[in-house]
Amino acid sequence: MGWSVEGVPHLGRRCSRGNRMGVRTRVAALAAVALAGSVLVAGQADAGGNHSSLKPIATGLNGPRGVSTYKNLVIYSVTDGSVYVTNGRKSVKLGKVPGTGGFPPAIDTNKWGTTYALTGAGGEPGQPPVPGSSTLYRMRYGKTPVKVADIAAYQAHDPDPYNQADSPTESNPFGVAALSDGTVLVSDAANNDLLRVWPNGHVKTVARLKPRTVKVPAGLGNEAPPAGTPFVAEAVATSVTVGSDGYYYVGELRGFPATPGTSEIWRIRPGSVGAVCDPVKPNKGNCQRYADGYTSIVDLAGGPHGTLAVVQLARDSWLAFESGGSTIGSLYLQYPGKNHKAGYKRELVRGQLNLPGGTAFDRWGGLYVSAPVFGPGAVYKVRY
């Protein structure tokens, strides 16, 4: 089921919580729960050299975000919920999903060419959700998207036991990864967990991400606790991918106070149910910390030879951006190290990406990225 891109004609893939409707505060809706605060380990050393560049393959887009690939095609999503496929010369619209609430859906495409689109939380806090929000859809060219699962409905009965914001059943599904067996992984930024969705709509909780004590950074103003104050920050699971080793990798945004360098990447054993990702015991169980020291991760992509592409929305943190700071984000190539832990990382196209939203590898190791997630933007191929 779902569309096959081969059938497409002419193409031979908050401060603490946030206001979901505001453009600048839309970033905090990623967190959906960010009540947080204390210290963290620095990330691995960056590799030397930065010989990389960007080549646009789809331009004139309004808020491009999701990126996936299938064979020689690139699929991408934009703000109004539309999903397109391009061969780098011509783009064709696959369809449009409802319920985006002004924020583009996450997407992924499986090995058969079926694309899934995931809408996040929509509407104002305290108001009824936008119809079609927090939903996983299966897309078929020329057809109305098919609802696979209502993620918010599942989370209403799957409370986050580590919630810091007195809203344990809140849901803001944000990351998606299609598996080779036809199931789909969904990371929920508000419920701080990883879900697995079957084609019939059945859902299981794969893993839960516990909050982390961080230190409040300087420069947050008089309303925030003093710099250096320990603060419990929710994980905010924004992203998920499958590595070349078959393991699931989940990236964190990090909730308020969004302390730079405190976003982790977790490595989860395939087939897990109810695993716990614990910053205090990061090397225990079916979910173990793979990498540390990132800032405001919003997407991951599994590449060849154990590599991961890691997108940071804003290198100074999402909260710094929302407070009027820099819009410069980051794209890293994370290499594997020893004992199933991350090795060194290399920043690509340094300083050239404003608020990047999504990334994907093709089967030949080609890398793609979208930016900015708000306003006019493009999808690029990254030469590295």
mmCIF file of C-alpha atoms in Angstrom:
data_model
loop_
_atom_site.group_PDB
_atom_site.id
_atom_site.type_symbol
_atom_site.label_atom_id
_atom_site.label_comp_id
_atom_site.label_asym_id
_atom_site.label_seq_id
_atom_site.Cartn_x
_atom_site.Cartn_y
_atom_site.Cartn_z
ATOM 1 C CA MET A 1 0.000 0.000 0.000
ATOM 2 C CA GLY A 2 1.019 3.620 -0.203
ATOM 3 C CA TRP A 3 2.362 5.384 -3.251
ATOM 4 C CA SER A 4 5.381 4.144 -5.058
ATOM 5 C CA VAL A 5 7.515 6.986 -6.309
ATOM 6 C CA GLU A 6 8.127 4.920 -9.429
ATOM 7 C CA GLY A 7 4.498 5.617 -10.269
ATOM 8 C CA VAL A 8 4.860 9.380 -10.139
ATOM 9 C CA PRO A 9 4.594 10.772 -13.687
ATOM 10 C CA HIS A 10 7.671 12.342 -15.302
ATOM 11 C CA LEU A 11 10.061 11.320 -12.516
ATOM 12 C CA GLY A 12 11.821 7.989 -14.081
ATOM 13 C CA ARG A 13 11.420 11.040 -1.825
ATOM 14 C CA ARG A 14 8.203 26.595 25.289
ATOM 15 C CA CYS A 15 9.667 30.110 27.816
ATOM 16 C CA SER A 16 8.987 26.821 29.545
ATOM 17 C CA ARG A 17 6.277 25.418 27.278
ATOM 18 C CA GLY A 18 5.884 27.519 24.197
ATOM 19 C CA ASN A 19 3.047 28.848 22.058
ATOM 20 C CA ARG A 20 2.279 26.417 19.289
ATOM 21 C CA MET A 21 0.956 29.035 16.896
ATOM 22 C CA GLY A 22 3.613 31.748 16.996
ATOM 23 C CA VAL A 23 6.335 31.562 14.392
ATOM 24 C CA ARG A 24 9.261 32.237 16.704
ATOM 25 C CA THR A 25 7.708 30.383 19.608
ATOM 26 C CA ARG A 26 6.890 27.453 17.329
ATOM 27 C CA VAL A 27 10.280 26.072 18.235
ATOM 28 C CA ALA A 28 9.261 25.665 21.841
ATOM 29 C CA ALA A 29 6.311 23.590 20.700
ATOM 30 C CA LEU A 30 8.890 21.009 19.748
ATOM 31 C CA ALA A 31 9.390 20.633 23.456
ATOM 32 C CA ALA A 32 5.714 20.709 24.248
ATOM 33 C CA VAL A 33 6.864 20.241 27.805
ATOM 34 C CA ALA A 34 10.033 22.124 28.582
ATOM 35 C CA LEU A 35 10.234 22.687 32.316
ATOM 36 C CA ALA A 36 13.727 21.989 33.058
ATOM 37 C CA GLY A 37 17.584 22.628 34.587
ATOM 38 C CA SER A 38 22.284 21.264 35.286
ATOM 39 C CA VAL A 39 25.462 20.218 34.022
ATOM 40 C CA LEU A 40 26.691 18.209 31.213
ATOM 41 C CA VAL A 41 29.633 16.677 29.562
ATOM 42 C CA ALA A 42 31.137 18.330 26.525
ATOM 43 C CA GLY A 43 30.690 16.590 23.194
ATOM 44 C CA GLN A 44 33.323 14.673 21.329
ATOM 45 C CA ALA A 45 36.006 16.703 19.585
ATOM 46 C CA ASP A 46 35.204 17.958 16.104
ATOM 47 C CA ALA A 47 37.203 16.516 13.243
ATOM 48 C CA GLY A 48 39.497 18.886 11.421
ATOM 49 C CA GLY A 49 38.632 20.245 7.998
ATOM 50 C CA ASN A 50 35.336 21.477 6.656
ATOM 51 C CA HIS A 51 35.425 21.002 2.907
ATOM 52 C CA SER A 52 31.693 20.936 2.279
ATOM 53 C CA SER A 53 29.134 22.939 0.323
ATOM 54 C CA LEU A 54 25.424 23.161 -0.489
ATOM 55 C CA LYS A 55 23.720 22.555 -3.836
ATOM 56 C CA PRO A 56 19.987 23.445 -3.973
ATOM 57 C CA ILE A 57 17.760 20.782 -5.501
ATOM 58 C CA ALA A 58 14.356 22.328 -4.650
ATOM 59 C CA THR A 59 13.930 26.067 -4.101
ATOM 60 C CA GLY A 60 11.190 28.615 -3.429
ATOM 61 C CA LEU A 61 9.710 26.516 -0.629
ATOM 62 C CA ASN A 62 7.689 27.793 2.317
ATOM 63 C CA GLY A 63 9.153 26.316 5.482
ATOM 64 C CA PRO A 64 10.737 23.084 4.220
ATOM 65 C CA ARG A 65 11.263 20.495 6.913
ATOM 66 C CA GLY A 66 10.947 16.756 6.411
ATOM 67 C CA VAL A 67 13.375 15.067 4.020
ATOM 68 C CA SER A 68 13.550 11.451 2.882
ATOM 69 C CA THR A 69 14.874 9.570 -0.152
ATOM 70 C CA TYR A 70 13.936 6.686 -2.415
ATOM 71 C CA LYS A 71 16.306 5.508 -5.134
ATOM 72 C CA ASN A 72 17.346 8.663 -6.987
ATOM 73 C CA LEU A 73 14.456 10.766 -5.680
ATOM 74 C CA VAL A 74 14.145 13.151 -2.734
ATOM 75 C CA ILE A 75 10.875 13.662 -0.860
ATOM 76 C CA TYR A 76 10.230 16.753 1.250
ATOM 77 C CA SER A 77 7.470 18.495 3.216
ATOM 78 C CA VAL A 78 6.515 22.148 3.641
ATOM 79 C CA THR A 79 4.506 24.313 6.042
ATOM 80 C CA ASP A 80 0.993 23.733 4.697
ATOM 81 C CA GLY A 81 1.344 19.950 4.991
ATOM 82 C CA SER A 82 2.130 19.336 1.334
ATOM 83 C CA VAL A 83 4.630 16.632 0.446
ATOM 84 C CA TYR A 84 6.588 16.654 -2.807
ATOM 85 C CA VAL A 85 9.012 14.416 -4.655
ATOM 86 C CA THR A 86 11.828 15.747 -6.827
ATOM 87 C CA ASN A 87 14.556 14.378 -9.042
ATOM 88 C CA GLY A 88 16.491 17.626 -8.648
ATOM 89 C CA ARG A 89 14.997 19.160 -11.779
ATOM 90 C CA LYS A 90 11.236 18.763 -11.427
ATOM 91 C CA SER A 91 9.018 18.456 -8.349
ATOM 92 C CA VAL A 92 5.649 16.694 -8.220
ATOM 93 C CA LYS A 93 3.136 16.999 -5.390
ATOM 94 C CA LEU A 94 2.346 13.684 -3.718
ATOM 95 C CA GLY A 95 -0.394 15.008 -1.501
ATOM 96 C CA LYS A 96 -1.205 17.050 1.552
ATOM 97 C CA VAL A 97 -1.917 16.045 5.140
ATOM 98 C CA PRO A 98 -4.307 17.953 7.437
ATOM 99 C CA GLY A 99 -3.667 19.062 10.976
ATOM 100 C CA THR A 100 -0.265 20.684 10.585
ATOM 101 C CA GLY A 101 -1.301 23.867 12.393
ATOM 102 C CA GLY A 102 1.242 25.887 10.431
ATOM 103 C CA PHE A 103 4.214 23.565 11.010
ATOM 104 C CA PRO A 104 5.399 21.100 8.340
ATOM 105 C CA PRO A 105 5.095 17.377 9.045
ATOM 106 C CA ALA A 106 7.961 14.991 9.593
ATOM 107 C CA ILE A 107 8.295 12.401 6.831
ATOM 108 C CA ASP A 108 10.095 9.179 5.996
ATOM 109 C CA THR A 109 9.970 6.756 3.080
ATOM 110 C CA ASN A 110 10.409 3.002 3.398
ATOM 111 C CA LYS A 111 12.265 0.592 1.125
ATOM 112 C CA TRP A 112 9.159 0.015 -0.981
ATOM 113 C CA GLY A 113 8.689 3.721 -1.712
ATOM 114 C CA THR A 114 5.822 4.269 0.726
ATOM 115 C CA THR A 115 5.995 7.652 2.438
ATOM 116 C CA TYR A 116 4.697 8.376 5.940
ATOM 117 C CA ALA A 117 3.876 11.880 7.162
ATOM 118 C CA LEU A 118 3.590 12.730 10.853
ATOM 119 C CA THR A 119 1.747 15.808 12.074
ATOM 120 C CA GLY A 120 2.568 17.363 15.431
ATOM 121 C CA ALA A 121 0.407 19.058 18.032
ATOM 122 C CA GLY A 122 -1.788 21.763 16.537
ATOM 123 C CA GLY A 123 -3.849 24.577 17.998
ATOM 124 C CA GLU A 124 -3.457 26.864 20.976
ATOM 125 C CA PRO A 125 -2.634 25.347 24.382
ATOM 126 C CA GLY A 126 -5.833 24.611 26.291
ATOM 127 C CA GLN A 127 -7.935 24.608 23.129
ATOM 128 C CA PRO A 128 -9.269 21.618 21.168
ATOM 129 C CA PRO A 129 -6.624 20.134 18.857
ATOM 130 C CA VAL A 130 -6.633 20.913 15.165
ATOM 131 C CA PRO A 131 -8.352 18.055 13.300
ATOM 132 C CA GLY A 132 -5.719 15.721 11.915
ATOM 133 C CA SER A 133 -2.967 16.845 14.268
ATOM 134 C CA SER A 134 -0.728 14.380 16.156
ATOM 135 C CA THR A 135 -1.452 11.745 13.532
ATOM 136 C CA LEU A 136 0.608 9.362 11.410
ATOM 137 C CA TYR A 137 -0.471 9.181 7.758
ATOM 138 C CA ARG A 138 0.424 6.899 4.880
ATOM 139 C CA MET A 139 0.627 8.700 1.552
ATOM 140 C CA ARG A 140 -0.179 7.478 -1.944
ATOM 141 C CA TYR A 141 0.267 9.562 -5.061
ATOM 142 C CA GLY A 142 -2.980 11.153 -6.208
ATOM 143 C CA LYS A 143 -4.952 9.754 -3.262
ATOM 144 C CA THR A 144 -6.151 11.180 0.032
ATOM 145 C CA PRO A 145 -3.631 10.412 2.797
ATOM 146 C CA VAL A 146 -4.633 7.407 4.900
ATOM 147 C CA LYS A 147 -4.662 7.753 8.675
ATOM 148 C CA VAL A 148 -2.551 5.031 10.291
ATOM 149 C CA ALA A 149 -2.663 6.030 13.962
ATOM 150 C CA ASP A 150 -3.824 8.844 16.238
ATOM 151 C CA ILE A 151 -0.726 9.325 18.373
ATOM 152 C CA ALA A 152 -2.385 11.738 20.812
ATOM 153 C CA ALA A 153 -5.170 9.220 21.474
ATOM 154 C CA TYR A 154 -2.590 6.584 22.373
ATOM 155 C CA GLN A 155 -0.661 8.960 24.613
ATOM 156 C CA ALA A 156 -3.841 9.865 26.487
ATOM 157 C CA HIS A 157 -3.557 6.383 28.028
ATOM 158 C CA ASP A 158 0.258 6.248 28.108
ATOM 159 C CA PRO A 159 1.288 8.987 30.570
ATOM 160 C CA ASP A 160 4.896 10.088 30.870
ATOM 161 C CA PRO A 161 5.946 9.007 34.391
ATOM 162 C CA TYR A 162 8.778 11.553 34.396
ATOM 163 C CA ASN A 163 6.745 14.566 33.259
ATOM 164 C CA GLN A 164 7.855 17.876 34.795
ATOM 165 C CA ALA A 165 4.999 20.082 33.582
ATOM 166 C CA ASP A 166 1.883 18.545 35.171
ATOM 167 C CA SER A 167 0.737 17.318 31.742
ATOM 168 C CA PRO A 168 1.809 13.654 31.567
ATOM 169 C CA THR A 169 -0.515 12.718 28.699
ATOM 170 C CA GLU A 170 0.413 15.611 26.440
ATOM 171 C CA SER A 171 1.542 14.630 22.951
ATOM 172 C CA ASN A 172 3.565 16.341 20.234
ATOM 173 C CA PRO A 173 4.821 13.647 17.837
ATOM 174 C CA PHE A 174 7.834 15.070 16.055
ATOM 175 C CA GLY A 175 10.109 12.448 14.472
ATOM 176 C CA VAL A 176 9.388 9.472 12.229
ATOM 177 C CA ALA A 177 11.361 6.537 10.836
ATOM 178 C CA ALA A 178 9.950 3.788 8.616
ATOM 179 C CA LEU A 179 11.249 0.284 9.365
ATOM 180 C CA SER A 180 11.913 -2.489 6.859
ATOM 181 C CA ASP A 181 9.161 -4.701 8.324
ATOM 182 C CA GLY A 182 6.406 -2.188 7.563
ATOM 183 C CA THR A 183 6.162 -0.714 11.057
ATOM 184 C CA VAL A 184 7.013 2.913 11.817
ATOM 185 C CA LEU A 185 8.861 4.551 14.708
ATOM 186 C CA VAL A 186 7.529 7.830 16.140
ATOM 187 C CA SER A 187 9.350 10.035 18.649
ATOM 188 C CA ASP A 188 7.042 12.171 20.780
ATOM 189 C CA ALA A 189 8.564 15.455 21.947
ATOM 190 C CA ALA A 190 5.935 16.095 24.618
ATOM 191 C CA ASN A 191 5.551 12.568 25.971
ATOM 192 C CA ASN A 192 9.318 12.010 25.870
ATOM 193 C CA ASP A 193 9.091 8.546 24.388
ATOM 194 C CA LEU A 194 9.625 6.405 21.306
ATOM 195 C CA LEU A 195 6.656 4.546 19.860
ATOM 196 C CA ARG A 196 6.309 1.799 17.273
ATOM 197 C CA VAL A 197 3.250 1.828 15.029
ATOM 198 C CA TRP A 198 1.966 -1.159 13.055
ATOM 199 C CA PRO A 199 0.104 -0.848 9.722
ATOM 200 C CA ASN A 200 -3.202 -1.654 11.451
ATOM 201 C CA GLY A 201 -2.720 1.261 13.873
ATOM 202 C CA HIS A 202 -1.523 -0.786 16.840
ATOM 203 C CA VAL A 203 1.000 1.165 18.951
ATOM 204 C CA LYS A 204 3.590 0.097 21.530
ATOM 205 C CA THR A 205 5.958 2.172 23.653
ATOM 206 C CA VAL A 206 9.529 1.236 22.740
ATOM 207 C CA ALA A 207 11.372 3.482 25.191
ATOM 208 C CA ARG A 208 10.956 6.409 27.574
ATOM 209 C CA LEU A 209 13.491 9.207 27.961
ATOM 210 C CA LYS A 210 14.033 10.460 31.502
ATOM 211 C CA PRO A 211 14.774 14.134 32.251
ATOM 212 C CA ARG A 212 18.262 15.355 33.047
ATOM 213 C CA THR A 213 19.576 17.810 35.599
ATOM 214 C CA VAL A 214 21.420 20.598 33.810
ATOM 215 C CA LYS A 215 22.765 23.998 34.803
ATOM 216 C CA VAL A 216 20.832 27.125 33.881
ATOM 217 C CA PRO A 217 22.893 29.012 31.284
ATOM 218 C CA ALA A 218 23.696 32.696 31.568
ATOM 219 C CA GLY A 219 21.715 35.328 29.703
ATOM 220 C CA LEU A 220 18.148 34.122 30.245
ATOM 221 C CA GLY A 221 16.994 37.273 32.023
ATOM 222 C CA ASN A 222 15.643 38.089 35.456
ATOM 223 C CA GLU A 223 12.644 35.756 35.228
ATOM 224 C CA ALA A 224 14.871 32.676 34.964
ATOM 225 C CA PRO A 225 16.795 31.126 37.847
ATOM 226 C CA PRO A 226 20.353 32.423 38.307
ATOM 227 C CA ALA A 227 22.995 31.044 35.975
ATOM 228 C CA GLY A 228 24.447 27.802 37.273
ATOM 229 C CA THR A 229 21.314 26.761 39.153
ATOM 230 C CA PRO A 230 20.614 23.011 38.800
ATOM 231 C CA PHE A 231 17.375 22.494 36.909
ATOM 232 C CA VAL A 232 15.538 19.341 35.802
ATOM 233 C CA ALA A 233 15.115 19.516 32.023
ATOM 234 C CA GLU A 234 12.935 17.177 30.018
ATOM 235 C CA ALA A 235 14.517 15.282 27.135
ATOM 236 C CA VAL A 236 12.083 16.363 24.369
ATOM 237 C CA ALA A 237 12.490 13.475 21.913
ATOM 238 C CA THR A 238 12.414 15.225 18.558
ATOM 239 C CA SER A 239 14.058 12.751 16.224
ATOM 240 C CA VAL A 240 14.526 9.092 15.385
ATOM 241 C CA THR A 241 16.413 7.125 12.761
ATOM 242 C CA VAL A 242 17.704 3.621 12.165
ATOM 243 C CA GLY A 243 21.457 3.173 11.978
ATOM 244 C CA SER A 244 23.323 0.886 9.605
ATOM 245 C CA ASP A 245 23.592 -1.513 12.569
ATOM 246 C CA GLY A 246 19.792 -1.787 12.739
ATOM 247 C CA TYR A 247 19.571 -0.050 16.123
ATOM 248 C CA TYR A 248 17.188 2.844 16.757
ATOM 249 C CA TYR A 249 18.745 6.239 17.474
ATOM 250 C CA VAL A 250 16.754 8.998 19.209
ATOM 251 C CA GLY A 251 17.826 12.639 19.501
ATOM 252 C CA GLU A 252 16.821 15.215 22.119
ATOM 253 C CA LEU A 253 15.997 18.906 21.847
ATOM 254 C CA ARG A 254 16.338 19.437 25.635
ATOM 255 C CA GLY A 255 13.604 21.356 27.443
ATOM 256 C CA PHE A 256 13.880 24.621 29.338
ATOM 257 C CA PRO A 257 16.421 26.037 30.070
ATOM 258 C CA ALA A 258 17.761 24.530 26.838
ATOM 259 C CA THR A 259 21.317 24.475 28.149
ATOM 260 C CA PRO A 260 23.765 24.213 25.224
ATOM 261 C CA GLY A 261 25.636 20.934 25.021
ATOM 262 C CA THR A 262 23.027 18.898 26.901
ATOM 263 C CA SER A 263 21.214 17.173 24.025
ATOM 264 C CA GLU A 264 21.917 13.450 23.893
ATOM 265 C CA ILE A 265 21.544 10.722 21.276
ATOM 266 C CA TRP A 266 20.305 7.367 22.553
ATOM 267 C CA ARG A 267 20.902 3.925 20.999
ATOM 268 C CA ILE A 268 18.007 1.512 21.490
ATOM 269 C CA ARG A 269 17.993 -2.224 20.851
ATOM 270 C CA PRO A 270 15.587 -3.200 18.026
ATOM 271 C CA GLY A 271 12.384 -4.820 19.248
ATOM 272 C CA SER A 272 12.576 -3.233 22.692
ATOM 273 C CA VAL A 273 9.400 -2.523 24.646
ATOM 274 C CA GLY A 274 9.389 -0.264 27.698
ATOM 275 C CA ALA A 275 13.115 0.499 27.689
ATOM 276 C CA VAL A 276 14.305 3.426 29.817
ATOM 277 C CA CYS A 277 16.871 5.985 28.631
ATOM 278 C CA ASP A 278 18.381 7.288 31.862
ATOM 279 C CA PRO A 279 21.023 10.062 31.937
ATOM 280 C CA VAL A 280 22.022 8.953 35.448
ATOM 281 C CA LYS A 281 22.599 5.360 34.278
ATOM 282 C CA PRO A 282 23.403 5.925 30.592
ATOM 283 C CA ASN A 283 25.086 2.562 29.970
ATOM 284 C CA LYS A 284 22.421 0.279 31.383
ATOM 285 C CA GLY A 285 19.650 -1.691 29.677
ATOM 286 C CA ASN A 286 18.247 -1.704 26.149
ATOM 287 C CA CYS A 287 18.568 2.075 25.781
ATOM 288 C CA GLN A 288 22.084 3.423 26.184
ATOM 289 C CA ARG A 289 23.597 6.824 25.549
ATOM 290 C CA TYR A 290 25.401 6.926 22.228
ATOM 291 C CA ALA A 291 26.460 10.578 22.013
ATOM 292 C CA ASP A 292 26.425 13.675 24.183
ATOM 293 C CA GLY A 293 27.263 17.353 23.928
ATOM 294 C CA TYR A 294 24.827 18.394 21.196
ATOM 295 C CA THR A 295 22.459 21.376 21.293
ATOM 296 C CA SER A 296 18.787 21.469 20.235
ATOM 297 C CA ILE A 297 18.696 18.394 17.986
ATOM 298 C CA VAL A 298 15.698 18.331 15.645
ATOM 299 C CA ASP A 299 16.557 15.538 13.208
ATOM 300 C CA LEU A 300 18.770 12.500 12.699
ATOM 301 C CA ALA A 301 19.542 10.346 9.670
ATOM 302 C CA GLY A 302 21.337 7.019 9.543
ATOM 303 C CA GLY A 303 24.115 6.871 6.961
ATOM 304 C CA PRO A 304 26.679 4.380 5.682
ATOM 305 C CA HIS A 305 29.320 2.707 7.848
ATOM 306 C CA GLY A 306 27.675 3.665 11.133
ATOM 307 C CA THR A 307 27.534 7.410 10.482
ATOM 308 C CA LEU A 308 24.690 9.652 11.616
ATOM 309 C CA ALA A 309 23.692 13.061 10.297
ATOM 310 C CA VAL A 310 22.647 15.308 13.183
ATOM 311 C CA VAL A 311 20.676 18.543 12.722
ATOM 312 C CA GLN A 312 20.815 21.241 15.404
ATOM 313 C CA LEU A 313 18.047 23.800 14.959
ATOM 314 C CA ALA A 314 20.111 26.617 16.488
ATOM 315 C CA ARG A 315 23.678 26.150 17.647
ATOM 316 C CA ASP A 316 23.150 28.509 20.616
ATOM 317 C CA SER A 317 19.905 26.634 21.535
ATOM 318 C CA TRP A 318 16.260 26.914 20.544
ATOM 319 C CA LEU A 319 15.619 29.165 23.552
ATOM 320 C CA ALA A 320 18.402 31.544 22.564
ATOM 321 C CA PHE A 321 16.855 31.784 19.098
ATOM 322 C CA GLU A 322 13.379 32.389 20.517
ATOM 323 C CA SER A 323 14.834 35.140 22.690
ATOM 324 C CA GLY A 324 16.107 36.990 19.638
ATOM 325 C CA GLY A 325 19.463 35.273 19.238
ATOM 326 C CA SER A 326 21.205 33.738 16.267
ATOM 327 C CA THR A 327 19.307 31.680 13.694
ATOM 328 C CA ILE A 328 22.432 29.785 12.657
ATOM 329 C CA GLY A 329 21.980 26.050 13.030
ATOM 330 C CA SER A 330 24.270 23.114 12.431
ATOM 331 C CA LEU A 331 24.629 19.885 10.492
ATOM 332 C CA TYR A 332 27.072 17.326 11.887
ATOM 333 C CA LEU A 333 28.378 14.056 10.579
ATOM 334 C CA GLN A 334 28.745 11.825 13.612
ATOM 335 C CA TYR A 335 31.166 8.926 13.174
ATOM 336 C CA PRO A 336 31.018 5.724 15.238
ATOM 337 C CA GLY A 337 33.598 5.053 17.907
ATOM 338 C CA LYS A 338 34.393 2.040 20.051
ATOM 339 C CA ASN A 339 32.049 -0.067 22.161
ATOM 340 C CA HIS A 340 28.899 1.170 20.432
ATOM 341 C CA LYS A 341 29.558 4.786 21.391
ATOM 342 C CA ALA A 342 30.014 7.837 19.193
ATOM 343 C CA GLY A 343 33.455 8.783 17.964
ATOM 344 C CA TYR A 344 34.474 12.117 16.526
ATOM 345 C CA LYS A 345 32.058 14.446 14.772
ATOM 346 C CA ARG A 346 32.515 16.797 11.854
ATOM 347 C CA GLU A 347 30.469 19.928 11.222
ATOM 348 C CA LEU A 348 29.429 20.350 7.603
ATOM 349 C CA VAL A 349 28.667 23.652 5.830
ATOM 350 C CA ARG A 350 29.528 25.538 8.998
ATOM 351 C CA GLY A 351 27.609 28.799 9.421
ATOM 352 C CA GLN A 352 25.590 28.300 6.217
ATOM 353 C CA LEU A 353 22.329 26.884 7.596
ATOM 354 C CA ASN A 354 19.614 29.007 9.185
ATOM 355 C CA LEU A 355 17.164 26.993 11.330
ATOM 356 C CA PRO A 356 17.603 23.694 9.470
ATOM 357 C CA GLY A 357 14.735 21.259 9.868
ATOM 358 C CA GLY A 358 15.437 17.872 8.326
ATOM 359 C CA THR A 359 18.066 15.621 6.830
ATOM 360 C CA ALA A 360 18.365 12.306 4.978
ATOM 361 C CA PHE A 361 20.908 10.075 3.266
ATOM 362 C CA ASP A 362 20.300 8.337 -0.037
ATOM 363 C CA ARG A 363 21.444 4.766 -0.607
ATOM 364 C CA TRP A 364 24.720 5.934 -2.132
ATOM 365 C CA GLY A 365 25.623 8.026 0.911
ATOM 366 C CA GLY A 366 24.453 11.321 -0.574
ATOM 367 C CA LEU A 367 23.282 13.719 2.131
ATOM 368 C CA TYR A 368 20.395 16.218 2.007
ATOM 369 C CA VAL A 369 19.203 18.956 4.356
ATOM 370 C CA SER A 370 16.300 21.441 4.473
ATOM 371 C CA ALA A 371 16.417 25.039 5.734
ATOM 372 C CA PRO A 372 15.019 27.202 7.143
ATOM 373 C CA VAL A 373 12.045 25.529 8.756
ATOM 374 C CA PHE A 374 10.294 28.939 8.978
ATOM 375 C CA GLY A 375 9.807 31.107 5.889
ATOM 376 C CA PRO A 376 11.283 30.861 2.378
ATOM 377 C CA GLY A 377 13.747 28.026 2.036
ATOM 378 C CA ALA A 378 15.105 25.106 0.050
ATOM 379 C CA VAL A 379 16.253 21.510 0.116
ATOM 380 C CA TYR A 380 19.958 21.067 -0.541
ATOM 381 C CA LYS A 381 22.353 18.301 -1.401
ATOM 382 C CA VAL A 382 25.403 18.523 0.842
ATOM 383 C CA ARG A 383 28.744 17.990 -0.829
ATOM 384 C CA TYR A 384 31.185 16.684 1.758
#
